[in-house]
């Protein structure tokens, strides 16, 4: 069995000379993700959620032709440097909810495009609103042999539980059987999600939703796979054949920009006992409901109740966000230890202390134990790691 670190929600800024995701960094392109960012982070597998746009599909084809990547019989694309590329499409259904469909082959991407052509405004751009309902997306995903998953499920920004429903079963009925995973999003963790009974059935994915190179791998998953290909990834999502996700790694939910409710009228981030649904300062009821507040509102129980086999969730922050790790130190750590995940998960702390000093080593120990102290975020602003956190 292989231990594979994967981040399966990465956007592309430009492909084939064209803008793909307007809000993403222009220099975020497919080759950079696969050949620089993934190895620098220590990721063995990356999911590109704009793979279904015309320019990105075109680049995938070009990279196959040039031999930079090859399409695998069991699905997925293996790059020359050993990174597994998983193609995916993030889109918005008529309900105003974001979904990801992971797709195995180039031909599935083409079929996807044929289907959406008459139902979106712009085939060049990512995360397009598609004129079909969530339940029809389930059918689409089945036909394409894809894996469908609600993206950042709890956020007030287009999350299924965040803005649409309290229970997916109520609206999806038997189609829910086809949904095997949800993406937790940056402001939620396993403990929070497992206060809702219905999430027992789902595998949890912790992905970065990166719009820039710096954010790639701010959340990731550890997969136990027999080989690097799409089919093995599917087994993990389905928890079958002895394949599974063995750990989730992500930001402390307090670091997420939608953690607590936020009042745009008076710029206050709620700090009272959740759920906060009205601003206690100015009285406005037009809050952006925080993930913590939303879950407090819709949960079934106060304490999380984990199904057997639920993997642990470890809190992590990108190395560069650790107090004391400036650009120089970051470079030094990577020179010695090759990539970030090595530093964060694998290298003995004594070795880190020798290269980076006791303070940073202490910070890494604290992070590995999920014990960094956090200043919470909200209303679109990220939280921060406290400076004197060690
Ligand atoms: Zn999204
Ligand atoms: Zn996204």
Coordinates of C-alpha atoms and ligand atoms in Angstrom, one line a residue:
X1 CA 0.0 0.0 0.0
X2 CA 1.1 3.5 -0.7
X3 CA 0.7 6.6 1.5
X4 CA -0.4 9.4 -0.7
X5 CA -0.7 13.0 0.3
X6 CA -3.4 14.7 -1.9
X7 CA -5.0 18.1 -2.2
X8 CA -8.0 17.8 -4.5
X9 CA -9.3 21.4 -4.9
X10 CA -6.9 23.6 -6.8
X11 CA -7.9 26.3 -9.3
X12 CA -6.1 27.4 -12.4
X13 CA -5.5 31.1 -13.1
X14 CA -4.4 30.9 -16.8
X15 CA -4.3 28.1 -19.4
X16 CA -3.4 28.2 -23.1
X17 CA -2.9 32.0 -22.7
X18 CA -6.4 32.6 -21.4
X19 CA -7.9 33.5 -18.0
X20 CA -9.7 30.6 -16.4
X21 CA -10.6 31.6 -12.9
X22 CA -10.8 35.4 -12.6
X23 CA -10.1 35.4 -8.9
X24 CA -7.1 33.2 -9.2
X25 CA -3.5 34.3 -9.5
X26 CA -2.5 34.7 -13.1
X27 CA 0.7 32.7 -12.7
X28 CA -1.2 29.7 -11.4
X29 CA -1.0 27.4 -14.4
X30 CA -1.2 23.6 -14.7
X31 CA 2.5 22.9 -15.3
X32 CA 3.5 25.1 -12.4
X33 CA 1.1 23.2 -10.1
X34 CA 2.2 19.8 -11.2
X35 CA 6.0 20.4 -11.6
X36 CA 6.7 23.0 -9.0
X37 CA 4.0 23.5 -6.4
X38 CA 3.1 19.9 -5.8
X39 CA 6.7 18.7 -5.3
X40 CA 7.5 21.8 -3.2
X41 CA 4.6 21.1 -0.9
X42 CA 5.2 17.3 -0.9
X43 CA 1.9 16.4 -2.5
X44 CA 1.7 13.2 -4.5
X45 CA -1.7 13.9 -5.9
X46 CA -3.4 17.1 -7.0
X47 CA -7.0 17.7 -8.0
X48 CA -7.5 20.4 -10.6
X49 CA -11.1 21.6 -10.4
X50 CA -11.0 23.7 -13.6
X51 CA -10.0 20.8 -15.7
X52 CA -13.3 20.9 -17.6
X53 CA -12.8 24.4 -19.0
X54 CA -11.7 24.5 -22.6
X55 CA -8.3 26.0 -22.0
X56 CA -7.3 23.6 -19.3
X57 CA -8.6 20.5 -21.1
X58 CA -6.5 21.8 -24.1
X59 CA -3.4 22.0 -21.9
X60 CA -4.0 18.5 -20.5
X61 CA -4.1 17.2 -24.1
X62 CA -0.9 19.1 -25.0
X63 CA 0.9 17.7 -21.9
X64 CA -0.2 14.2 -22.9
X65 CA 1.1 14.8 -26.5
X66 CA 4.5 16.1 -25.2
X67 CA 4.8 13.2 -22.7
X68 CA 4.8 15.4 -19.6
X69 CA 1.8 13.4 -18.3
X70 CA 0.2 10.2 -19.4
X71 CA -3.4 9.1 -19.1
X72 CA -3.7 5.9 -17.0
X73 CA -5.9 3.0 -17.9
X74 CA -7.5 3.1 -14.5
X75 CA -8.1 6.8 -14.9
X76 CA -6.1 9.9 -13.8
X77 CA -3.0 11.3 -15.3
X78 CA 0.5 10.5 -14.1
X79 CA 3.1 13.2 -14.5
X80 CA 6.7 12.5 -15.3
X81 CA 7.7 13.5 -11.8
X82 CA 5.4 11.0 -10.3
X83 CA 2.6 13.4 -9.3
X84 CA -0.9 12.0 -9.9
X85 CA -3.2 14.6 -11.6
X86 CA -6.9 14.1 -11.0
X87 CA -9.2 16.1 -13.3
X88 CA -12.3 17.7 -11.8
X89 CA -14.9 20.4 -12.5
X90 CA -16.2 22.7 -9.9
X91 CA -19.6 24.1 -10.9
X92 CA -22.6 25.9 -9.4
X93 CA -26.0 24.2 -9.6
X94 CA -29.3 26.1 -9.9
X95 CA -29.7 26.0 -6.2
X96 CA -26.6 28.3 -5.9
X97 CA -24.5 25.5 -4.5
X98 CA -20.9 24.5 -5.5
X99 CA -20.1 20.9 -6.4
X100 CA -17.1 19.1 -7.6
X101 CA -17.2 16.3 -10.1
X102 CA -14.0 14.3 -10.3
X103 CA -13.6 12.6 -13.7
X104 CA -11.4 9.7 -14.7
X105 CA -10.5 10.3 -18.4
X106 CA -9.9 12.9 -21.0
X107 CA -12.9 11.5 -22.8
X108 CA -15.0 12.1 -19.7
X109 CA -13.9 15.7 -19.7
X110 CA -15.0 16.0 -23.3
X111 CA -18.4 14.4 -22.6
X112 CA -18.8 16.7 -19.7
X113 CA -18.2 19.7 -22.0
X114 CA -20.6 18.4 -24.6
X115 CA -23.2 18.2 -21.9
X116 CA -22.7 21.6 -20.3
X117 CA -22.1 23.5 -23.6
X118 CA -25.7 24.6 -23.9
X119 CA -26.2 25.1 -20.2
X120 CA -23.4 27.6 -19.2
X121 CA -22.5 31.1 -20.3
X122 CA -18.8 30.7 -20.8
X123 CA -16.9 27.5 -21.5
X124 CA -13.6 29.2 -20.8
X125 CA -14.2 30.0 -17.2
X126 CA -14.3 27.9 -14.1
X127 CA -17.0 27.4 -11.5
X128 CA -19.7 28.4 -13.9
X129 CA -23.4 28.4 -13.0
X130 CA -24.9 25.5 -14.9
X131 CA -28.6 25.5 -15.6
X132 CA -29.3 22.2 -14.0
X133 CA -30.4 21.1 -10.5
X134 CA -28.4 19.2 -8.0
X135 CA -30.2 16.0 -8.5
X136 CA -29.5 16.1 -12.3
X137 CA -25.9 16.6 -11.4
X138 CA -26.0 13.2 -9.7
X139 CA -27.2 11.7 -12.9
X140 CA -24.5 13.5 -14.9
X141 CA -21.8 12.3 -12.6
X142 CA -23.1 8.7 -12.8
X143 CA -23.1 8.8 -16.6
X144 CA -19.6 10.1 -16.7
X145 CA -18.4 7.6 -14.1
X146 CA -17.4 10.6 -11.9
X147 CA -17.3 11.2 -8.2
X148 CA -19.7 14.0 -7.1
X149 CA -19.1 15.9 -3.9
X150 CA -20.5 19.1 -2.4
X151 CA -17.7 21.7 -2.2
X152 CA -16.8 23.6 1.0
X153 CA -20.1 22.2 2.3
X154 CA -20.7 24.4 5.3
X155 CA -19.6 27.8 4.1
X156 CA -22.0 30.8 3.6
X157 CA -20.4 31.1 0.2
X158 CA -22.3 28.5 -1.8
X159 CA -21.9 25.6 0.6
X160 CA -24.7 23.0 0.4
X161 CA -25.3 23.0 4.2
X162 CA -24.2 26.6 4.5
X163 CA -26.8 28.2 2.2
X164 CA -29.1 25.6 0.9
X165 CA -30.4 22.8 3.2
X166 CA -30.1 21.5 6.7
X167 CA -30.3 17.9 5.5
X168 CA -29.2 16.7 2.1
X169 CA -31.4 13.6 2.4
X170 CA -34.5 15.8 2.5
X171 CA -33.8 17.1 -1.0
X172 CA -31.7 14.4 -2.6
X173 CA -33.8 11.4 -1.5
X174 CA -32.4 8.2 -3.0
X175 CA -30.0 10.1 -5.1
X176 CA -28.0 10.8 -2.0
X177 CA -26.7 7.2 -2.2
X178 CA -24.5 8.4 -5.1
X179 CA -22.8 11.0 -3.0
X180 CA -20.0 9.4 -1.0
X181 CA -18.0 12.4 0.1
X182 CA -18.3 16.0 1.2
X183 CA -15.6 18.6 1.3
X184 CA -15.3 20.1 4.8
X185 CA -14.0 23.5 3.7
X186 CA -11.5 25.7 5.5
X187 CA -13.8 26.7 8.4
X188 CA -15.0 23.3 9.4
X189 CA -13.3 20.1 10.8
X190 CA -14.4 16.6 11.5
X191 CA -15.6 17.3 15.0
X192 CA -17.9 20.0 13.7
X193 CA -19.3 18.0 10.8
X194 CA -19.9 14.9 12.9
X195 CA -22.4 16.7 15.1
X196 CA -24.8 16.3 12.1
X197 CA -26.1 12.7 12.0
X198 CA -26.4 12.4 8.3
X199 CA -22.7 13.1 7.6
X200 CA -21.9 9.6 9.0
X201 CA -22.3 8.2 5.6
X202 CA -19.8 10.6 4.0
X203 CA -16.0 10.4 3.6
X204 CA -14.6 13.8 4.5
X205 CA -12.2 15.6 2.2
X206 CA -10.0 18.4 3.4
X207 CA -8.8 20.4 0.4
X208 CA -7.2 23.8 0.0
X209 CA -9.5 25.5 -2.6
X210 CA -6.3 27.2 -3.6
X211 CA -6.5 30.3 -5.9
X212 CA -2.7 30.8 -5.7
X213 CA 0.5 28.8 -5.4
X214 CA 1.0 29.8 -1.8
X215 CA -2.3 28.3 -0.8
X216 CA -1.9 24.9 -2.4
X217 CA -1.7 22.3 0.3
X218 CA -3.0 24.5 3.1
X219 CA -5.4 21.5 3.6
X220 CA -4.7 17.9 2.4
X221 CA -5.6 14.3 2.9
X222 CA -3.5 11.2 3.5
X223 CA -4.8 8.4 1.2
X224 CA -4.0 4.7 1.6
X225 CA -3.9 3.5 -2.0
X226 CA -2.7 0.3 -3.8
X227 CA -1.4 2.4 -6.7
X228 CA -1.6 5.9 -8.1
X229 CA -4.6 6.2 -10.2
X230 CA -8.2 7.4 -10.3
X231 CA -9.8 4.0 -9.5
X232 CA -7.7 3.8 -6.3
X233 CA -8.9 7.3 -5.4
X234 CA -12.4 6.1 -5.9
X235 CA -11.9 3.2 -3.6
X236 CA -10.7 5.6 -0.9
X237 CA -13.8 7.8 -1.3
X238 CA -16.0 4.7 -1.1
X239 CA -13.9 3.2 1.8
X240 CA -13.6 -0.1 0.0
X241 CA -10.9 -2.7 -0.9
X242 CA -9.0 -1.7 2.2
X243 CA -8.4 1.7 0.7
X244 CA -9.3 4.8 2.6
X245 CA -8.4 8.2 3.8
X246 CA -6.3 7.7 6.9
X247 CA -6.0 11.3 8.0
X248 CA -7.3 14.8 7.2
X249 CA -5.0 17.8 7.7
X250 CA -6.3 21.3 7.6
X251 CA -6.5 24.7 9.1
X252 CA -7.9 25.1 12.6
X253 CA -11.5 26.1 11.7
X254 CA -10.9 29.3 13.7
X255 CA -8.4 30.3 11.0
X256 CA -11.1 30.1 8.3
X257 CA -12.5 33.3 6.9
X258 CA -16.0 32.2 7.4
X259 CA -15.6 30.7 10.9
X260 CA -17.9 33.1 12.9
X261 CA -20.9 35.2 11.8
X262 CA -20.0 38.6 10.5
X263 CA -22.0 41.8 10.2
X264 CA -21.1 43.7 7.1
X265 CA -23.0 46.8 8.4
X266 CA -20.7 47.4 11.4
X267 CA -17.8 45.1 10.5
X268 CA -18.2 43.0 13.7
X269 CA -17.1 39.4 13.9
X270 CA -19.4 37.6 16.4
X271 CA -17.8 36.2 19.6
X272 CA -20.9 35.2 21.6
X273 CA -22.1 31.7 22.0
X274 CA -23.1 30.3 18.6
X275 CA -25.4 30.4 16.7
X276 CA -25.3 34.2 16.3
X277 CA -27.9 35.2 13.7
X278 CA -28.3 38.9 14.4
X279 CA -25.6 41.4 15.2
X280 CA -25.5 42.1 18.9
X281 CA -23.8 45.4 18.3
X282 CA -25.9 47.2 15.6
X283 CA -29.0 44.8 15.6
X284 CA -28.7 44.0 11.9
X285 CA -30.1 40.7 10.8
X286 CA -28.2 40.6 7.5
X287 CA -25.2 38.7 8.8
X288 CA -22.9 36.5 6.8
X289 CA -23.6 33.4 8.9
X290 CA -20.3 31.8 10.1
X291 CA -19.7 28.1 9.6
X292 CA -19.5 27.6 13.4
X293 CA -22.8 29.4 13.8
X294 CA -24.5 27.6 11.0
X295 CA -23.5 24.2 12.3
X296 CA -24.6 25.1 15.8
X297 CA -28.0 26.0 14.3
X298 CA -28.5 22.8 12.3
X299 CA -26.7 20.1 14.4
X300 CA -28.3 17.0 15.9
X301 CA -26.0 16.8 18.9
X302 CA -23.7 18.9 21.0
X303 CA -20.8 16.4 21.0
X304 CA -19.4 14.9 17.8
X305 CA -20.3 11.3 17.2
X306 CA -17.8 9.7 14.9
X307 CA -18.6 6.7 12.8
X308 CA -16.2 3.7 13.1
X309 CA -13.1 4.4 11.0
X310 CA -13.5 8.1 10.8
X311 CA -9.9 9.3 10.3
X312 CA -8.3 11.8 12.7
X313 CA -8.3 15.5 11.7
X314 CA -5.0 17.3 12.4
X315 CA -4.7 21.1 12.5
X316 CA -2.1 22.5 10.2
X317 CA -1.0 25.9 8.9
X318 CA 1.2 26.5 5.9
X319 CA 4.8 26.7 6.9
X320 CA 5.0 30.3 5.8
X321 CA 2.3 31.3 8.2
X322 CA 4.1 30.0 11.2
X323 CA 5.5 33.0 13.2
X324 CA 9.2 33.1 12.7
X325 CA 9.3 31.4 9.3
X326 CA 10.1 34.2 6.8
X327 CA 10.9 33.6 3.2
X328 CA 14.6 33.0 4.0
X329 CA 13.8 30.4 6.6
X330 CA 11.2 28.8 4.4
X331 CA 13.8 28.4 1.6
X332 CA 16.4 27.0 4.0
X333 CA 13.9 24.4 5.4
X334 CA 13.1 23.3 1.9
X335 CA 16.7 23.1 0.9
X336 CA 17.4 20.7 3.7
X337 CA 14.1 18.7 3.9
X338 CA 13.0 18.9 0.3
X339 CA 9.3 19.8 0.8
X340 CA 6.9 21.3 3.3
X341 CA 5.0 18.1 4.2
X342 CA 8.4 16.5 5.1
X343 CA 8.9 19.3 7.6
X344 CA 5.4 19.3 8.9
X345 CA 4.8 15.6 9.2
X346 CA 8.0 13.5 8.8
X347 CA 11.4 14.9 9.7
X348 CA 12.4 14.4 13.4
X349 CA 12.2 17.7 15.3
X350 CA 15.8 17.4 16.4
X351 CA 16.8 17.8 12.8
X352 CA 14.5 20.8 12.4
X353 CA 16.0 22.3 15.5
X354 CA 19.5 21.9 14.1
X355 CA 18.6 23.8 10.9
X356 CA 15.9 26.3 12.1
X357 CA 16.5 26.7 15.8
X358 CA 14.6 25.7 18.9
X359 CA 11.8 28.2 18.5
X360 CA 10.7 27.0 15.2
X361 CA 11.2 23.4 16.2
X362 CA 8.9 24.0 19.2
X363 CA 6.3 25.6 16.9
X364 CA 6.4 22.5 14.7
X365 CA 5.9 20.2 17.7
X366 CA 3.0 22.3 18.7
X367 CA 1.5 22.1 15.2
X368 CA 2.0 18.4 15.0
X369 CA 0.0 18.1 18.2
X370 CA -2.7 20.5 16.8
X371 CA -2.0 22.9 19.7
X372 CA -1.2 26.2 18.0
X373 CA -3.1 29.1 19.4
X374 CA -5.3 31.0 17.0
X375 CA -6.8 34.4 16.6
X376 CA -10.2 33.6 14.9
X377 CA -11.3 34.8 11.5
X378 CA -14.7 35.8 10.1
X379 CA -16.5 37.8 7.4
X380 CA -13.9 37.0 4.7
X381 CA -10.8 37.6 6.9
X382 CA -8.6 34.8 7.8
X383 CA -7.6 34.2 11.4
X384 CA -3.9 34.2 12.5
X385 CA -1.5 32.0 14.5
X386 CA -0.6 33.8 17.8
X387 CA 3.0 35.0 17.9
X388 CA 3.8 33.7 21.3
X389 CA 2.0 30.5 20.5
X390 CA 4.8 28.4 21.9
Ligands
LIG1 ZN1 -16.4 26.9 -4.6
LIG2 ZN1 -13.1 26.4 -5.5

